[in-house]
Amino acid sequence: MQILLAAIVVLPLLGAVAALLPAPPGLKGKSPDQAVLRHGVTVTGAVLALSVALAAGFDHDDPARMQATTDISWIPALGIRIHLGVDGVSLPLLVLTALLTFLSALYSYVKMPDGPSPKAFVALILVLESGTLASFAVLDLMLFFLAFEMVLIPMYFLIARWGGDGRERAAWRFILYTLLGSVVMLLGLLLIGIKGGTFDMVALATDNGSGLSHTTQLVAVLAIGVGLAVKAPMWPLHSWLPDAHTAAPTVGSVLLAGVLLKMGTYGFVRILLPIAPDGVHTFAPYLAAFAVVGIIYGSLVCLALARSGAGGDLKRLIAYSSVGHMGFVLLGIATLTPTGVNGALFANIAHGLITGLLFFLVGAVKDRYGTSDLDRLSGASGAALYGKAPRLGGLLAFGAVASLGLPGLAGFWGEMLAMFGSFEPAEGLSRPAYLTFMAIAGFGTLLTAAYMLIVVRRVCMGGDGDGSAGSAHAPTSLPDVQPYEFAAWTPLVALTVLAGLWPAALLGLTDPAVQQLLRGGN
């Protein structure tokens, strides 16, 4: 298990180096480009297999215990160690990362985005995977920061070199926002490490803030929280996200929404809750307030983009929906209760599955129809997917109802548990304030249902409310779901249904670990 976890983190990095080397003559296939894309599928597939093996070998009877641990001195003068491990909080995120990266590589093998050499594309995807996996596996504050930063450069180049219109501006906004947030976060991490006497996250969590003064905890939570909130993304630090998603290639949007956003909320749970509990308790009501504003704001923007004549972009709409969905995650964390935090972690996984699927589907619609503009996808000359590509239309409708939180699908449980946590927040938090937050979040679910159903009506049915659902000049059919798309999307659909019908499979892993983190690792 120890070697398995280390291999999961390191293998993508080695694969990235190998991707830049010339392909051996016997493995070139039809072309060197095909060989390197096949290499990406092979390496990410191997990482996924190792992740599944790690999950199978995980002691599910004791998910609160750090397992598969490695603890080696790296920089003795600074007390920095190569400390790896997984528990019930990080294991699902590791498997989700490995799955989405493999599906992205599989999709790209057939549908490579327009841009420079596939060698660089595959290498960047693998470096991105390694950094993300490391973020969920490391247990040293400095290593967490390095892994957190490791993903920025690959994502910047994926957007800037393989993106669509406005890609350079979107890439610069992404890198500047996240780098500025990371600088502030680094100061907070150094403050905790210096004042706490160690950078070891397990030791600091066990101390439960006893070695840190109240002032130190306040400053640390503010600094680290800002850096994590940018990546989450929390309103009003979210403005880099819509541009990045709109400009990114399909697989870039899938990985950005499904994996990278989770790093911010994971940092709140892994670092701030157990290490600086007093500081988090002070800022929790403000975090909850920002979270519910984000829920309403994201939903209202989506409604504005979805209406007829607004010229809204479907990719941009899905991006803004992430601001609302991640608001539920932040609200769950801000309750400081096991119910709320478990809901936040569940919503993290659900969002990765559902929004990853939605970005795949929107990319497919754009490839077929040449646009993701909602006004062109609906009305008299629109896509009308139910009639022209019924399987694609059915999958888009499935993704939409899963995203709006339909009971029986994965999106329901995380939002419900986050609101349950708000109904009875942790001791010392104002219950009237949190009941207000719960009511606002509940209203946000209604807005989410409204804009998602509008999208389904306009894109899948082709109507704009004016009685026009087709035209003699519109194409009578579009290519329906292709085999490679079926292979890439089926796991996400299946897991969305499975998590919705059997939430205990995930909650059984996270709950003991969350209980222990909230007790300070004891």
Coordinates of C-alpha atoms in Angstrom, one line a residue:
M1 CA 0.0 0.0 0.0
Q2 CA 2.9 2.4 0.8
I3 CA 4.5 1.7 -2.6
L4 CA 1.1 1.9 -4.3
L5 CA 0.4 5.4 -3.1
A6 CA 3.9 6.6 -4.0
A7 CA 3.5 5.1 -7.5
I8 CA 0.2 6.8 -8.0
V9 CA 1.7 10.2 -7.4
V10 CA 5.0 9.6 -9.3
L11 CA 3.9 7.6 -12.3
P12 CA 2.2 10.5 -14.1
L13 CA 5.3 12.6 -13.7
L14 CA 7.5 9.8 -15.2
G15 CA 4.9 9.4 -18.0
A16 CA 5.1 13.1 -18.8
V17 CA 8.9 12.9 -19.3
A18 CA 8.4 9.8 -21.4
A19 CA 5.8 11.5 -23.5
L20 CA 8.4 14.1 -24.6
L21 CA 10.8 11.4 -25.8
P22 CA 10.7 9.9 -29.3
A23 CA 8.3 6.9 -29.6
P24 CA 10.1 3.5 -30.0
P25 CA 9.8 2.3 -33.6
G26 CA 7.6 -0.6 -32.8
L27 CA 5.1 1.5 -30.9
K28 CA 4.5 4.4 -33.3
G29 CA 1.4 2.9 -34.9
K30 CA 0.1 5.0 -37.7
S31 CA 2.0 8.1 -36.6
P32 CA 4.0 9.5 -33.7
D33 CA 1.0 11.7 -32.7
Q34 CA -1.1 8.6 -32.4
A35 CA 1.6 6.9 -30.3
V36 CA 1.9 9.8 -27.8
L37 CA -1.9 10.0 -27.4
R38 CA -2.0 6.2 -26.8
H39 CA 0.8 6.7 -24.3
G40 CA -1.4 9.2 -22.4
V41 CA -4.3 6.7 -22.3
T42 CA -1.9 3.9 -21.1
V43 CA -0.3 5.9 -18.3
T44 CA -3.6 7.4 -17.0
G45 CA -5.2 4.0 -17.3
A46 CA -2.4 2.5 -15.2
V47 CA -2.8 5.3 -12.6
L48 CA -6.5 4.6 -12.4
A49 CA -5.9 0.8 -12.0
L50 CA -3.5 1.6 -9.1
S51 CA -6.0 3.9 -7.5
V52 CA -8.7 1.3 -7.7
A53 CA -6.2 -1.2 -6.2
L54 CA -5.5 1.3 -3.4
A55 CA -9.2 1.7 -2.7
A56 CA -9.7 -2.1 -2.7
G57 CA -6.8 -2.6 -0.2
F58 CA -7.9 0.3 2.0
D59 CA -9.0 -0.7 5.5
H60 CA -12.7 0.4 5.2
D61 CA -13.3 -0.6 8.9
D62 CA -10.9 2.2 10.0
P63 CA -11.2 5.1 7.4
A64 CA -10.2 7.7 10.0
R65 CA -6.6 6.3 10.2
M66 CA -4.0 7.5 7.8
Q67 CA -3.1 4.5 5.6
A68 CA -0.4 3.7 3.0
T69 CA 1.9 6.2 4.7
T70 CA 5.4 7.3 3.7
D71 CA 7.4 9.5 6.0
I72 CA 10.9 10.4 4.8
S73 CA 13.0 13.4 5.8
W74 CA 13.5 15.7 2.7
I75 CA 14.9 19.0 3.9
P76 CA 16.0 18.5 7.5
A77 CA 17.1 22.1 8.0
L78 CA 13.6 23.3 7.5
G79 CA 11.8 20.3 9.0
I80 CA 10.2 19.4 5.6
R81 CA 9.4 15.8 5.1
I82 CA 8.0 13.7 2.2
H83 CA 4.9 12.6 4.1
L84 CA 2.2 10.8 2.2
G85 CA -1.0 9.1 3.3
V86 CA -4.7 8.6 2.6
D87 CA -7.8 8.4 4.8
G88 CA -11.5 8.5 4.1
V89 CA -11.4 12.2 3.1
S90 CA -8.7 12.0 0.5
L91 CA -9.2 8.5 -1.0
P92 CA -12.4 9.4 -3.0
L93 CA -10.7 12.5 -4.4
L94 CA -7.7 10.5 -5.5
V95 CA -9.9 8.0 -7.3
L96 CA -12.0 10.8 -8.9
T97 CA -8.9 12.5 -10.1
A98 CA -7.5 9.3 -11.7
L99 CA -10.9 8.5 -13.3
L100 CA -11.5 12.0 -14.8
T101 CA -7.9 12.2 -16.1
F102 CA -8.2 8.8 -17.8
L103 CA -11.5 9.6 -19.4
S104 CA -10.0 12.9 -20.6
A105 CA -7.1 11.1 -22.1
L106 CA -9.4 8.5 -23.7
Y107 CA -11.6 11.2 -25.2
S108 CA -8.6 13.1 -26.5
Y109 CA -7.2 10.0 -28.2
V110 CA -10.0 10.3 -30.8
K111 CA -10.9 14.0 -30.4
M112 CA -7.6 15.8 -29.9
P113 CA -8.2 19.6 -29.5
D114 CA -6.8 21.9 -32.1
G115 CA -3.4 23.2 -31.2
P116 CA 0.3 22.4 -31.1
S117 CA 2.0 19.1 -30.8
P118 CA 0.2 16.3 -29.0
K119 CA 3.5 15.5 -27.2
A120 CA 3.2 18.7 -25.1
F121 CA -0.6 18.2 -24.6
V122 CA -0.1 14.7 -23.2
A123 CA 2.8 15.8 -21.0
L124 CA 0.9 18.7 -19.6
I125 CA -2.2 16.5 -18.8
L126 CA 0.1 14.0 -16.9
V127 CA 1.9 16.8 -15.0
L128 CA -1.5 18.2 -14.0
E129 CA -2.6 14.7 -12.8
S130 CA 0.5 14.2 -10.8
G131 CA 0.2 17.6 -9.0
T132 CA -3.5 17.1 -8.3
L133 CA -2.9 13.6 -6.9
A134 CA -0.1 14.9 -4.8
S135 CA -2.3 17.6 -3.3
F136 CA -4.7 15.0 -2.0
A137 CA -1.9 12.6 -0.8
V138 CA 0.7 14.8 0.9
L139 CA 0.7 15.5 4.7
D140 CA 3.3 18.2 4.9
L141 CA 2.2 21.9 4.6
M142 CA 5.1 22.8 2.3
L143 CA 4.6 19.8 0.0
F144 CA 0.9 20.7 -0.1
F145 CA 1.8 24.2 -1.3
L146 CA 4.2 22.8 -3.9
A147 CA 1.6 20.4 -5.2
F148 CA -1.0 23.1 -5.1
E149 CA 1.2 25.3 -7.4
M150 CA 2.3 22.4 -9.6
V151 CA -1.0 22.3 -11.4
L152 CA -1.1 26.0 -12.4
I153 CA 1.5 26.0 -15.2
P154 CA 0.0 22.9 -17.0
M155 CA -3.5 24.4 -16.9
Y156 CA -2.3 27.8 -18.0
F157 CA -0.7 26.2 -21.2
L158 CA -3.7 24.0 -21.8
I159 CA -5.9 27.0 -21.9
A160 CA -3.5 29.3 -23.7
R161 CA -2.3 26.9 -26.4
W162 CA -5.3 24.6 -27.0
G163 CA -8.2 26.9 -26.0
G164 CA -10.7 28.7 -28.1
D165 CA -11.5 32.4 -28.5
G166 CA -10.1 34.7 -25.8
R167 CA -7.8 31.9 -24.6
E168 CA -4.8 34.2 -23.8
R169 CA -6.7 36.6 -21.7
A170 CA -8.5 33.7 -19.9
A171 CA -5.2 32.0 -19.2
W172 CA -3.6 35.1 -17.8
R173 CA -6.5 35.8 -15.5
F174 CA -6.4 32.2 -14.3
I175 CA -2.7 32.3 -13.5
L176 CA -2.7 35.8 -12.0
Y177 CA -5.6 35.2 -9.7
T178 CA -4.4 31.8 -8.5
L179 CA -0.8 32.9 -8.0
L180 CA -1.8 36.0 -6.0
G181 CA -4.0 33.8 -3.8
S182 CA -1.2 31.3 -3.4
V183 CA 1.3 33.9 -2.3
V184 CA -1.0 34.9 0.6
M185 CA -1.7 31.3 1.4
L186 CA 2.1 30.5 1.6
L187 CA 2.5 33.2 4.3
G188 CA -0.3 31.6 6.3
L189 CA 1.2 28.1 5.9
L190 CA 4.7 29.4 7.0
L191 CA 3.1 31.1 10.0
I192 CA 1.4 27.9 11.1
G193 CA 4.6 25.9 10.6
I194 CA 6.9 28.3 12.4
K195 CA 4.5 29.0 15.4
G196 CA 3.4 25.3 15.6
G197 CA 7.0 24.0 15.4
T198 CA 6.3 21.6 12.5
F199 CA 4.9 21.4 9.0
D200 CA 3.5 18.0 9.6
M201 CA -0.3 18.2 9.0
V202 CA -1.0 15.1 11.2
A203 CA 0.9 16.4 14.1
L204 CA -0.6 19.9 13.8
A205 CA -4.1 18.4 13.6
T206 CA -3.5 16.3 16.7
D207 CA -2.5 19.4 18.6
N208 CA -5.8 20.9 17.4
G209 CA -4.5 24.5 17.6
S210 CA -3.2 24.2 21.1
G211 CA 0.2 25.5 20.1
L212 CA -1.2 28.4 18.2
S213 CA -2.5 31.6 19.8
H214 CA -5.9 32.9 18.9
T215 CA -4.4 35.8 17.0
T216 CA -2.1 33.4 15.1
Q217 CA -5.0 31.3 14.1
L218 CA -7.0 34.3 12.9
V219 CA -4.2 35.5 10.7
A220 CA -3.5 32.0 9.4
V221 CA -7.1 31.2 8.6
L222 CA -7.5 34.6 6.8
A223 CA -4.3 34.1 4.7
I224 CA -4.8 30.4 3.9
G225 CA -8.5 30.8 3.4
V226 CA -8.1 33.5 0.8
G227 CA -5.7 31.3 -1.3
L228 CA -8.0 28.3 -1.0
A229 CA -11.1 30.4 -1.7
V230 CA -9.7 31.6 -5.0
K231 CA -9.3 28.0 -6.2
A232 CA -12.6 26.9 -4.7
P233 CA -13.9 29.3 -6.2
M234 CA -15.8 31.5 -3.7
W235 CA -17.7 34.6 -4.6
P236 CA -16.3 37.3 -5.1
L237 CA -12.9 35.6 -5.9
H238 CA -14.5 33.6 -8.7
S239 CA -14.2 36.0 -11.7
W240 CA -11.3 34.1 -13.3
L241 CA -13.4 30.9 -13.6
P242 CA -16.0 31.7 -16.4
D243 CA -13.4 33.0 -18.8
A244 CA -11.1 30.0 -18.1
H245 CA -13.9 27.5 -18.7
T246 CA -15.3 29.2 -21.8
A247 CA -11.8 29.4 -23.4
A248 CA -10.5 26.0 -22.3
P249 CA -10.6 22.9 -24.5
T250 CA -13.2 20.3 -23.5
V251 CA -10.9 18.1 -21.4
G252 CA -9.4 21.3 -19.8
S253 CA -12.8 22.3 -18.6
V254 CA -13.5 18.8 -17.4
L255 CA -10.3 18.7 -15.3
L256 CA -10.7 22.3 -14.1
A257 CA -14.2 21.7 -12.8
G258 CA -13.9 18.1 -11.8
V259 CA -10.6 18.1 -10.1
L260 CA -8.8 21.5 -9.6
L261 CA -11.7 23.2 -7.8
K262 CA -11.7 20.4 -5.3
M263 CA -8.2 21.3 -4.1
G264 CA -9.4 24.5 -2.5
T265 CA -12.3 23.0 -0.5
Y266 CA -10.1 20.0 0.4
G267 CA -7.6 22.4 1.9
F268 CA -10.3 23.9 4.2
V269 CA -11.2 20.4 5.5
R270 CA -7.7 19.0 5.7
I271 CA -5.7 22.0 7.0
L272 CA -7.9 24.7 8.5
L273 CA -10.6 22.8 10.4
P274 CA -8.3 20.6 12.5
I275 CA -5.2 22.9 12.8
A276 CA -6.8 26.3 13.5
P277 CA -10.3 25.5 14.9
D278 CA -10.6 28.8 16.9
G279 CA -9.8 30.9 13.9
V280 CA -12.2 28.9 11.7
H281 CA -14.9 29.3 14.3
T282 CA -14.5 33.0 14.2
F283 CA -14.7 33.3 10.4
A284 CA -17.3 30.5 9.8
P285 CA -20.3 32.8 9.6
Y286 CA -18.6 35.1 7.1
L287 CA -17.6 32.0 5.0
A288 CA -21.3 30.8 5.1
A289 CA -22.5 34.3 4.1
F290 CA -20.1 34.4 1.1
A291 CA -21.2 30.9 0.2
V292 CA -24.9 31.6 0.0
V293 CA -24.3 34.8 -1.9
G294 CA -22.3 32.7 -4.4
I295 CA -25.2 30.3 -4.6
I296 CA -27.7 33.0 -5.5
Y297 CA -25.3 35.0 -7.6
G298 CA -24.3 32.0 -9.7
S299 CA -27.9 30.9 -10.2
L300 CA -29.0 34.4 -11.2
V301 CA -26.2 34.8 -13.8
C302 CA -27.1 31.4 -15.2
L303 CA -30.8 32.5 -15.5
A304 CA -29.7 35.6 -17.3
L305 CA -27.5 33.6 -19.7
A306 CA -30.2 31.0 -20.3
R307 CA -32.9 33.5 -21.4
S308 CA -33.7 33.9 -25.1
G309 CA -31.9 36.8 -26.8
A310 CA -29.2 37.1 -24.1
G311 CA -26.5 35.6 -26.4
G312 CA -25.5 33.3 -23.5
D313 CA -22.8 30.7 -24.0
L314 CA -23.6 27.2 -22.7
K315 CA -20.0 26.5 -21.5
R316 CA -20.1 29.8 -19.6
L317 CA -23.4 28.9 -18.1
I318 CA -22.1 25.6 -16.8
A319 CA -19.0 27.5 -15.4
Y320 CA -21.2 29.9 -13.4
S321 CA -23.3 27.0 -12.2
S322 CA -20.0 25.7 -10.6
V323 CA -19.9 28.9 -8.5
G324 CA -23.3 28.0 -7.1
H325 CA -22.6 24.3 -6.5
M326 CA -19.3 25.0 -4.8
G327 CA -21.2 27.5 -2.6
F328 CA -23.0 24.5 -1.1
V329 CA -19.7 22.9 -0.4
L330 CA -18.4 26.0 1.4
L331 CA -21.7 26.3 3.3
G332 CA -21.4 22.7 4.5
I333 CA -17.8 23.4 5.7
A334 CA -18.9 26.6 7.4
T335 CA -21.4 24.8 9.6
L336 CA -18.4 23.1 11.4
T337 CA -20.6 20.0 12.0
P338 CA -20.0 16.4 10.8
T339 CA -23.3 16.5 8.9
G340 CA -22.3 19.7 7.0
V341 CA -18.7 18.7 6.3
N342 CA -19.7 15.2 5.1
G343 CA -22.2 17.0 2.8
A344 CA -19.5 19.2 1.5
L345 CA -17.2 16.3 0.7
F346 CA -20.1 14.4 -0.9
A347 CA -21.0 17.5 -3.0
N348 CA -17.4 17.7 -4.1
I349 CA -17.5 14.3 -5.6
A350 CA -20.9 14.7 -7.1
H351 CA -19.9 18.0 -8.7
G352 CA -16.8 16.4 -10.2
L353 CA -18.9 13.6 -11.8
I354 CA -21.9 15.7 -13.0
T355 CA -20.1 18.8 -14.1
G356 CA -17.3 16.7 -15.8
L357 CA -20.1 15.0 -17.7
L358 CA -21.8 18.3 -18.6
F359 CA -18.6 19.8 -20.0
F360 CA -18.0 16.6 -22.1
L361 CA -21.5 17.0 -23.4
V362 CA -21.3 20.7 -24.2
G363 CA -18.0 20.1 -26.0
A364 CA -19.7 17.4 -28.1
V365 CA -22.6 19.7 -28.9
K366 CA -20.1 22.5 -29.9
D367 CA -18.1 20.0 -32.1
R368 CA -21.3 19.0 -33.9
Y369 CA -23.0 22.3 -34.3
G370 CA -20.0 24.6 -34.4
T371 CA -21.1 26.8 -31.5
S372 CA -22.1 26.8 -27.8
D373 CA -24.1 30.0 -28.2
L374 CA -27.5 29.2 -26.7
D375 CA -29.5 31.5 -29.1
R376 CA -28.0 29.5 -32.0
L377 CA -28.6 26.2 -30.3
S378 CA -32.3 26.9 -29.8
G379 CA -35.2 28.3 -31.7
A380 CA -36.1 27.8 -35.4
S381 CA -32.6 26.8 -36.5
G382 CA -31.5 25.2 -33.3
A383 CA -30.0 21.8 -32.4
A384 CA -33.2 20.3 -31.1
L385 CA -31.2 17.3 -29.8
Y386 CA -34.2 15.1 -29.0
G387 CA -35.0 14.9 -32.7
K388 CA -31.6 15.1 -34.3
A389 CA -29.3 13.3 -31.8
P390 CA -31.6 11.7 -29.2
R391 CA -29.0 9.9 -27.2
L392 CA -26.9 13.1 -26.8
G393 CA -30.0 15.0 -25.9
G394 CA -31.0 12.4 -23.3
L395 CA -27.6 12.5 -21.7
L396 CA -27.6 16.4 -21.6
A397 CA -31.1 16.2 -19.9
F398 CA -29.7 13.6 -17.5
G399 CA -26.7 15.9 -16.6
A400 CA -29.0 18.8 -16.1
V401 CA -31.4 17.1 -13.8
A402 CA -28.5 15.6 -11.9
S403 CA -27.0 19.0 -11.5
L404 CA -30.2 20.6 -10.2
G405 CA -30.2 18.0 -7.4
L406 CA -32.9 15.5 -8.4
P407 CA -33.4 12.9 -5.5
G408 CA -31.9 9.6 -6.5
L409 CA -28.9 11.1 -8.2
A410 CA -25.6 12.2 -6.7
G411 CA -26.3 16.0 -6.7
F412 CA -29.0 15.7 -4.2
W413 CA -27.2 14.4 -1.1
G414 CA -24.4 16.9 -0.8
E415 CA -26.7 19.9 -1.0
M416 CA -29.3 18.4 1.4
L417 CA -26.7 17.6 4.0
A418 CA -25.1 21.0 3.7
M419 CA -28.5 22.6 4.5
F420 CA -29.1 20.0 7.3
G421 CA -25.8 21.1 8.8
S422 CA -27.0 24.8 8.6
F423 CA -30.2 23.8 10.4
E424 CA -28.2 22.9 13.5
P425 CA -24.7 24.5 13.2
A426 CA -21.8 23.9 15.6
E427 CA -22.0 25.1 19.2
G428 CA -21.2 28.9 19.5
L429 CA -22.5 29.7 16.0
S430 CA -25.6 31.8 15.6
R431 CA -28.5 29.4 14.7
P432 CA -30.8 32.2 13.4
A433 CA -28.1 33.3 11.0
Y434 CA -27.5 29.8 9.8
L435 CA -31.3 29.2 9.4
T436 CA -31.3 32.3 7.2
F437 CA -28.4 30.9 5.2
M438 CA -30.3 27.6 4.9
A439 CA -33.4 29.3 3.5
I440 CA -31.3 31.3 1.0
A441 CA -29.5 28.2 -0.1
G442 CA -32.9 26.4 -0.5
F443 CA -34.1 29.2 -2.7
G444 CA -30.9 28.8 -4.7
T445 CA -31.9 25.2 -5.5
L446 CA -35.1 26.5 -7.0
L447 CA -33.2 28.9 -9.2
T448 CA -30.8 26.1 -10.3
A449 CA -33.8 23.9 -11.3
A450 CA -35.2 26.9 -13.3
Y451 CA -32.1 27.6 -15.4
M452 CA -31.3 23.9 -16.0
L453 CA -34.8 23.2 -17.2
I454 CA -34.6 26.2 -19.5
V455 CA -31.4 24.9 -21.0
V456 CA -33.0 21.5 -21.6
R457 CA -36.0 23.1 -23.2
R458 CA -34.0 25.3 -25.5
V459 CA -31.2 23.0 -26.5
C460 CA -32.9 19.5 -26.4
M461 CA -36.4 20.6 -27.6
G462 CA -35.2 23.4 -29.9
G463 CA -37.9 25.8 -28.7
D464 CA -37.6 29.4 -27.6
G465 CA -41.2 29.7 -26.4
D466 CA -42.3 31.2 -29.7
G467 CA -43.7 28.0 -31.2
S468 CA -40.7 27.4 -33.5
A469 CA -38.9 24.1 -33.0
G470 CA -37.3 23.5 -36.3
S471 CA -36.7 24.9 -39.8
A472 CA -36.3 23.6 -43.3
H473 CA -32.8 25.1 -43.3
A474 CA -31.7 23.4 -40.1
P475 CA -29.9 20.1 -40.4
T476 CA -32.3 17.2 -40.0
S477 CA -29.8 15.1 -38.0
L478 CA -26.6 15.4 -36.1
P479 CA -24.1 12.6 -35.4
D480 CA -25.3 10.9 -32.2
V481 CA -23.1 9.5 -29.4
Q482 CA -20.0 7.9 -30.8
P483 CA -18.3 4.8 -29.3
Y484 CA -15.4 6.8 -27.9
E485 CA -17.8 9.2 -26.3
F486 CA -19.9 6.4 -24.9
A487 CA -16.8 4.9 -23.3
A488 CA -15.8 8.3 -21.8
W489 CA -19.2 9.2 -20.5
T490 CA -20.7 5.9 -19.3
P491 CA -18.6 5.7 -16.0
L492 CA -19.7 9.2 -15.0
V493 CA -23.4 8.4 -15.6
A494 CA -23.1 5.1 -13.8
L495 CA -21.3 6.6 -10.8
T496 CA -23.8 9.5 -10.6
V497 CA -26.7 7.0 -10.3
L498 CA -24.8 4.8 -7.9
A499 CA -23.8 7.6 -5.6
G500 CA -27.4 8.9 -5.6
L501 CA -28.9 5.5 -4.8
W502 CA -26.2 4.3 -2.4
P503 CA -24.7 7.4 -0.6
A504 CA -23.6 5.3 2.3
A505 CA -20.7 3.9 0.2
L506 CA -19.1 7.4 0.2
L507 CA -20.4 8.7 3.5
G508 CA -19.2 5.5 5.3
L509 CA -15.7 6.5 4.2
T510 CA -15.8 10.2 5.0
D511 CA -17.8 10.3 8.2
P512 CA -15.3 8.7 10.6
A513 CA -12.5 10.7 9.1
V514 CA -14.5 13.9 9.4
Q515 CA -15.4 13.1 13.0
Q516 CA -11.7 12.7 13.8
L517 CA -10.7 15.9 12.0
L518 CA -13.3 18.0 13.9
R519 CA -12.0 16.5 17.1
G520 CA -8.4 17.6 16.2
G521 CA -7.2 14.2 14.9
N522 CA -7.8 12.4 18.2

